[in-house]
Structure formats: C-alpha cells, structure tokens
mmCIF file of C-alpha atoms in Angstrom:
data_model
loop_
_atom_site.group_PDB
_atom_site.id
_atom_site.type_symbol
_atom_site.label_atom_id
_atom_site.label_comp_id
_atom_site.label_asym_id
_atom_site.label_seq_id
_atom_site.Cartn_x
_atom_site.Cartn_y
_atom_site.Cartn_z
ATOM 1 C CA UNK A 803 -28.690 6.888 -16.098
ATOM 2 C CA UNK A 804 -25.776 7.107 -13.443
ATOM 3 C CA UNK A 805 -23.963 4.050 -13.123
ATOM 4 C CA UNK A 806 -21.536 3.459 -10.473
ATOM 5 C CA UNK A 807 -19.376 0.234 -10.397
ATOM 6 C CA UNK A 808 -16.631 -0.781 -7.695
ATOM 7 C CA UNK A 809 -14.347 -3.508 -9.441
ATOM 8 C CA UNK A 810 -11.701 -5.565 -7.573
ATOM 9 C CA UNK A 811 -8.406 -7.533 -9.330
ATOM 10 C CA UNK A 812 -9.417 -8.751 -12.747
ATOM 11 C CA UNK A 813 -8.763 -12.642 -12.524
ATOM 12 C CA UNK A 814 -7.434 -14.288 -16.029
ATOM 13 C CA UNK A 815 -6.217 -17.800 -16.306
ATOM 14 C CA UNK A 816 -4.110 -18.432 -19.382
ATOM 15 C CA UNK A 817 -3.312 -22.435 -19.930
ATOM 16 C CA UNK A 818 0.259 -22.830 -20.095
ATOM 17 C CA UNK A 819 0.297 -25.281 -23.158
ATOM 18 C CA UNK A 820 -2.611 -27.042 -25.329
ATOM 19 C CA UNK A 821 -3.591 -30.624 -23.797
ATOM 20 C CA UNK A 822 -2.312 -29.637 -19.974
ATOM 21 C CA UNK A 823 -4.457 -28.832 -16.964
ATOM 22 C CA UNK A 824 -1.848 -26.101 -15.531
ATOM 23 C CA UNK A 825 -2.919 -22.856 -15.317
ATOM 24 C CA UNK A 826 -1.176 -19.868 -14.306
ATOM 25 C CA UNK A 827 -3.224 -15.979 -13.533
ATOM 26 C CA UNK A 828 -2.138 -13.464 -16.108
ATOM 27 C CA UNK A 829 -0.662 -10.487 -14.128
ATOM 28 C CA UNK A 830 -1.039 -6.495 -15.744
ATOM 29 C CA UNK A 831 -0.542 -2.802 -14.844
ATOM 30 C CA UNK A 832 -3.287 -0.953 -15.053
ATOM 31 C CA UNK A 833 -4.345 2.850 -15.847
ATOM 32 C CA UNK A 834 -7.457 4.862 -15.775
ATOM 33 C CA UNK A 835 -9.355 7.201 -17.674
ATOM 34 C CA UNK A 836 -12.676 9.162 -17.425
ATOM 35 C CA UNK A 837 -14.423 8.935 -13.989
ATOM 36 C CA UNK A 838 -12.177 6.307 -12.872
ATOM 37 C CA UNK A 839 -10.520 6.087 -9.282
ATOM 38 C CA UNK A 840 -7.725 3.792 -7.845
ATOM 39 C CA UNK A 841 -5.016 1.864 -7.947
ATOM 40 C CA UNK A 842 -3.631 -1.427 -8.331
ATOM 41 C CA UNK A 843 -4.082 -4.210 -7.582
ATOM 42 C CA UNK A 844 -7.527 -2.216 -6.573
ATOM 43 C CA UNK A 845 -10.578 -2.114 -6.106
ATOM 44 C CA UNK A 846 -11.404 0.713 -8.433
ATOM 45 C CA UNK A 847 -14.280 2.959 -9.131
ATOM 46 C CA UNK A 848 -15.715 3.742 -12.306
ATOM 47 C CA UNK A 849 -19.018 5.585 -12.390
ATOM 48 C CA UNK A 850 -20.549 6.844 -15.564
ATOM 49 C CA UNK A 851 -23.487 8.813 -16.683
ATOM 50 C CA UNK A 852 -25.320 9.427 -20.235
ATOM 51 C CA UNK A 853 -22.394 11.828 -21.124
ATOM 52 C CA UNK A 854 -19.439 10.450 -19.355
ATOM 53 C CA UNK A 855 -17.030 7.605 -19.245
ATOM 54 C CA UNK A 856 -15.010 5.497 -17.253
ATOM 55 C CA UNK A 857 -12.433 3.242 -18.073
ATOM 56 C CA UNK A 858 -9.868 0.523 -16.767
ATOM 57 C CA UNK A 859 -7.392 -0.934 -18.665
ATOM 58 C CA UNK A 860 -5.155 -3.615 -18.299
ATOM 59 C CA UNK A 861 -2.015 -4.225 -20.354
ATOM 60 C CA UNK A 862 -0.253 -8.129 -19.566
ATOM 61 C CA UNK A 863 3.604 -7.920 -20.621
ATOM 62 C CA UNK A 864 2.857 -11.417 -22.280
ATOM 63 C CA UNK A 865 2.079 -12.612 -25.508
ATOM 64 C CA UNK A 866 -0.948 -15.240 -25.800
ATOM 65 C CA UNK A 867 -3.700 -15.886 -28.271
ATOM 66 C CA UNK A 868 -7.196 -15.555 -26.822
ATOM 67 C CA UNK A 869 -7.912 -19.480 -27.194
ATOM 68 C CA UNK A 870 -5.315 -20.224 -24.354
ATOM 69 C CA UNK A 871 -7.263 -18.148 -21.820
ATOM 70 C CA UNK A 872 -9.228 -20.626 -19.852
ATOM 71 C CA UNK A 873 -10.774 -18.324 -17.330
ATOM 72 C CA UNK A 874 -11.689 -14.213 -17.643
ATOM 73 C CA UNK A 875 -13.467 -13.333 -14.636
ATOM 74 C CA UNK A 876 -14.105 -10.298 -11.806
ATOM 75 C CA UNK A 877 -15.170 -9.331 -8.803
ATOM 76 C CA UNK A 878 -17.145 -5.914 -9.039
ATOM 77 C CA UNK A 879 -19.576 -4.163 -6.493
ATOM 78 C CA UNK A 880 -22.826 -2.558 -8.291
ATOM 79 C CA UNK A 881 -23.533 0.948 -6.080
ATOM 80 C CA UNK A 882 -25.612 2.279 -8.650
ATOM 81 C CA UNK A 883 -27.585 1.966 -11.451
ATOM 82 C CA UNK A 884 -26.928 -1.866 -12.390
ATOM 83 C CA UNK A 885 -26.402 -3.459 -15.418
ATOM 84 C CA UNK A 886 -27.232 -2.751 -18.596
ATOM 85 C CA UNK A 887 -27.014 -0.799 -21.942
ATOM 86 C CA UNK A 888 -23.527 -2.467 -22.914
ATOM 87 C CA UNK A 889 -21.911 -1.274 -19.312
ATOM 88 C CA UNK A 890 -19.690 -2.412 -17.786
ATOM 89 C CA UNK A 891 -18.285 -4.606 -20.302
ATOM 90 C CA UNK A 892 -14.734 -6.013 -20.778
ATOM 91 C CA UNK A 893 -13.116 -4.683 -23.998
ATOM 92 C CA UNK A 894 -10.415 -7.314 -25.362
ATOM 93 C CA UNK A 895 -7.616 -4.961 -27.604
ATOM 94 C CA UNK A 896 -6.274 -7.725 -29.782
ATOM 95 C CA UNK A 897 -2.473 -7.445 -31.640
ATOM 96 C CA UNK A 898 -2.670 -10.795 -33.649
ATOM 97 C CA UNK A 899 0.511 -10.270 -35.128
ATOM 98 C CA UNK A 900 2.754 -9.548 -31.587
ATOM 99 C CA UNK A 901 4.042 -6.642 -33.312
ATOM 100 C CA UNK A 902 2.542 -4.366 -30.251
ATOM 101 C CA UNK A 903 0.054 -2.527 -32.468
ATOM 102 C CA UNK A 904 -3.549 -2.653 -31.772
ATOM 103 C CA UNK A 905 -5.531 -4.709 -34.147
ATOM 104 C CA UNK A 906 -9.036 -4.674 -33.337
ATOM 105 C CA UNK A 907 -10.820 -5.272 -30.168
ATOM 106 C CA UNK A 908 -14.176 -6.683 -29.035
ATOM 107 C CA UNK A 909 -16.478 -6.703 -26.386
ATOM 108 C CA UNK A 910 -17.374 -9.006 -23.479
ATOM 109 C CA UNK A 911 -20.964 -8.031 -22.122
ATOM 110 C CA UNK A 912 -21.252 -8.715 -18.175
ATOM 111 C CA UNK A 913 -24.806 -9.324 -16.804
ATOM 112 C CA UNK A 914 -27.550 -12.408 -17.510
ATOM 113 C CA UNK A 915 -27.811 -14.295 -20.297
ATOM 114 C CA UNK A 916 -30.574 -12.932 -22.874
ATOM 115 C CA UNK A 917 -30.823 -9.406 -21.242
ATOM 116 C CA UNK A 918 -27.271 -8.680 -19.949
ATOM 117 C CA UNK A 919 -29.045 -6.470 -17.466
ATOM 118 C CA UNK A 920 -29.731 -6.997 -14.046
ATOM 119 C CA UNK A 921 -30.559 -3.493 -11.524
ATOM 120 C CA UNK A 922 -29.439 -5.941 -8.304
ATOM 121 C CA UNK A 923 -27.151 -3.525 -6.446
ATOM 122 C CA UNK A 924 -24.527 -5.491 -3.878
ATOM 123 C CA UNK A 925 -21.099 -7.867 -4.702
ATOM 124 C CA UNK A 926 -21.330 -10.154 -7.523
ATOM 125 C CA UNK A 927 -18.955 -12.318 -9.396
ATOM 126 C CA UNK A 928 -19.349 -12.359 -13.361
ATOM 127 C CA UNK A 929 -18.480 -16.197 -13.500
ATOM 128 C CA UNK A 930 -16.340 -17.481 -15.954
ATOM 129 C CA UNK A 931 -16.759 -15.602 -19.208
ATOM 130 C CA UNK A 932 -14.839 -17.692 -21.029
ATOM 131 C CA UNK A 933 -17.760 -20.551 -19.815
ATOM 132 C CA UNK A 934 -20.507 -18.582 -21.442
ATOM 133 C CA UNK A 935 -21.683 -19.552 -24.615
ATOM 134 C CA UNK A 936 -24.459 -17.616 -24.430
ATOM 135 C CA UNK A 937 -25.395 -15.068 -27.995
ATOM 136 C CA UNK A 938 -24.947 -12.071 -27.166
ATOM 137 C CA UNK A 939 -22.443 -11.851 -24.519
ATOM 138 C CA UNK A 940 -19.286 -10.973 -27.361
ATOM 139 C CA UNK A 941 -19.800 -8.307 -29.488
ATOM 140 C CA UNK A 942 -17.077 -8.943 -32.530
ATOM 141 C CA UNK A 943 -17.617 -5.598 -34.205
ATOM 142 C CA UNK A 944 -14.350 -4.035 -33.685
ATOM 143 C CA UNK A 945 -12.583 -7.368 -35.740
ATOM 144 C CA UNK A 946 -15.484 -7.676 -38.166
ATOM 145 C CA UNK A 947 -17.465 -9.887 -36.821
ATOM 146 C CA UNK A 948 -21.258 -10.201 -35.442
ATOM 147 C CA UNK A 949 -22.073 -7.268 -33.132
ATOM 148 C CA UNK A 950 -24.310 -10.052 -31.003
ATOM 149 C CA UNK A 951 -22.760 -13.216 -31.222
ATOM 150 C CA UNK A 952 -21.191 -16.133 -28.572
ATOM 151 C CA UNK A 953 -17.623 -17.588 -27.201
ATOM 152 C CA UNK A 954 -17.989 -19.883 -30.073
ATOM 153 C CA UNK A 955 -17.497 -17.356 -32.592
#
C-alpha cells in the first residue's frame, strides 16, 4: 500500500527543571532519507510503498532524559493511504549515557488508540504523545522492552 504523508515542524516541549511549569520547544536539524523531500523547518514529504522507505530525522544539540519531555507532538497532512501498519511512527534514538553513541531506540505509533489506524485523508494533529497512555502506542523493542506497551512503561 502507497502511503504518502506531508509533515510540518515537529513540536517538543522539554520542562526546564523537575517541579516547574516552564517549558521551552526543543529545536533540531534535520536530514532525510528514502522517499523523503524538503527542508527545514518544513513541511516535508515522505511517501512509502511495500518496498520503500522514507525517513526524517531530527538530531537536538541538547542533552535531556526522555522523562523531562512534557509534550512530543506534529502536524502532518495524510495524501494517501492513511494510517496504519506501524507508519508513520516517531522513532526515539536514545544515548543514555551522553556519550553521543546510539543506545537503543523505540517507537511512538501515531493514529487511534486500539487500532493506530485511521484511512481519514486531510490535516490532523497527533495530540500530545507524551498524554497517551494508551497500550500499544510505544513499542520498547529496540531497548528491550514490550513490543506493545504504554507511556507508563
């Protein structure tokens, strides 16, 4: 299935310090790979099919641990295909150490709750991942954890 996905500036909100209710957006660069088109700050296209890719990444210059992150959340236009089988997703590279060697990564599956697929072409908002405590939105595989699991975990 053909899948073709326009994504505007990825919004994260990192808390400055445990306990306050500052905020500040998280800025990155950003490259491309696969089918991917654009550049920053965006909107970008990524369009896949059953034997291609596309990919956006994102690198912040700052060091944070996931728990500070308050808000993860985009603005994306479906033109094709929807939602569903695991794409789009956002893909979280973690470096737990700071020594700027990946670690592990894991997945955060866009889309409803339950399903996390939805064929409703148009703009959309994903919401505030980091609000979702829904199972099956984060798959922990890639730091050995649950596959199908929540926030929580």
């Amino acid at each position: 299935m053909r899948r073709i996905l326009a994504i505007g500036a990825t919004t994260i909100v990192l808390a400055l310090s445990a306990g306050t209710t500052s905020a500040a957006p998280v800025t990155f660069t950003y490259t491309t790979g696969g089918s991917t088109t654009g550049s920053a700050p965006g909107p970008f296209t990524l369009s896949s099919t059953d034997s291609t890719f596309s990919v956006l990444r994102a690198f912040n210059d700052q060091i944070f641990d996931f728990a500070d992150i308050t808000d993860i959340n985009l603005d994306y236009d479906v033109l094709l295909g929807g939602i569903g089988g695991g794409a789009p997703r956002i893909v979280v590279v973690t470096d737990a150490d700071h020594n700027g060697i990946e670690d592990g990564f894991f997945s955060i599956l866009l889309g409803p709750a339950g399903s996390f697929a939805d064929g409703t072409l148009g703009f959309a908002n994903s919401g505030n991942l980091i609000a979702m405590n829904d199972v099956g939105r984060y798959d922990l595989g890639g730091i050995g954890g649950s596959f199908y699991t929540n926030y929580a975990a």
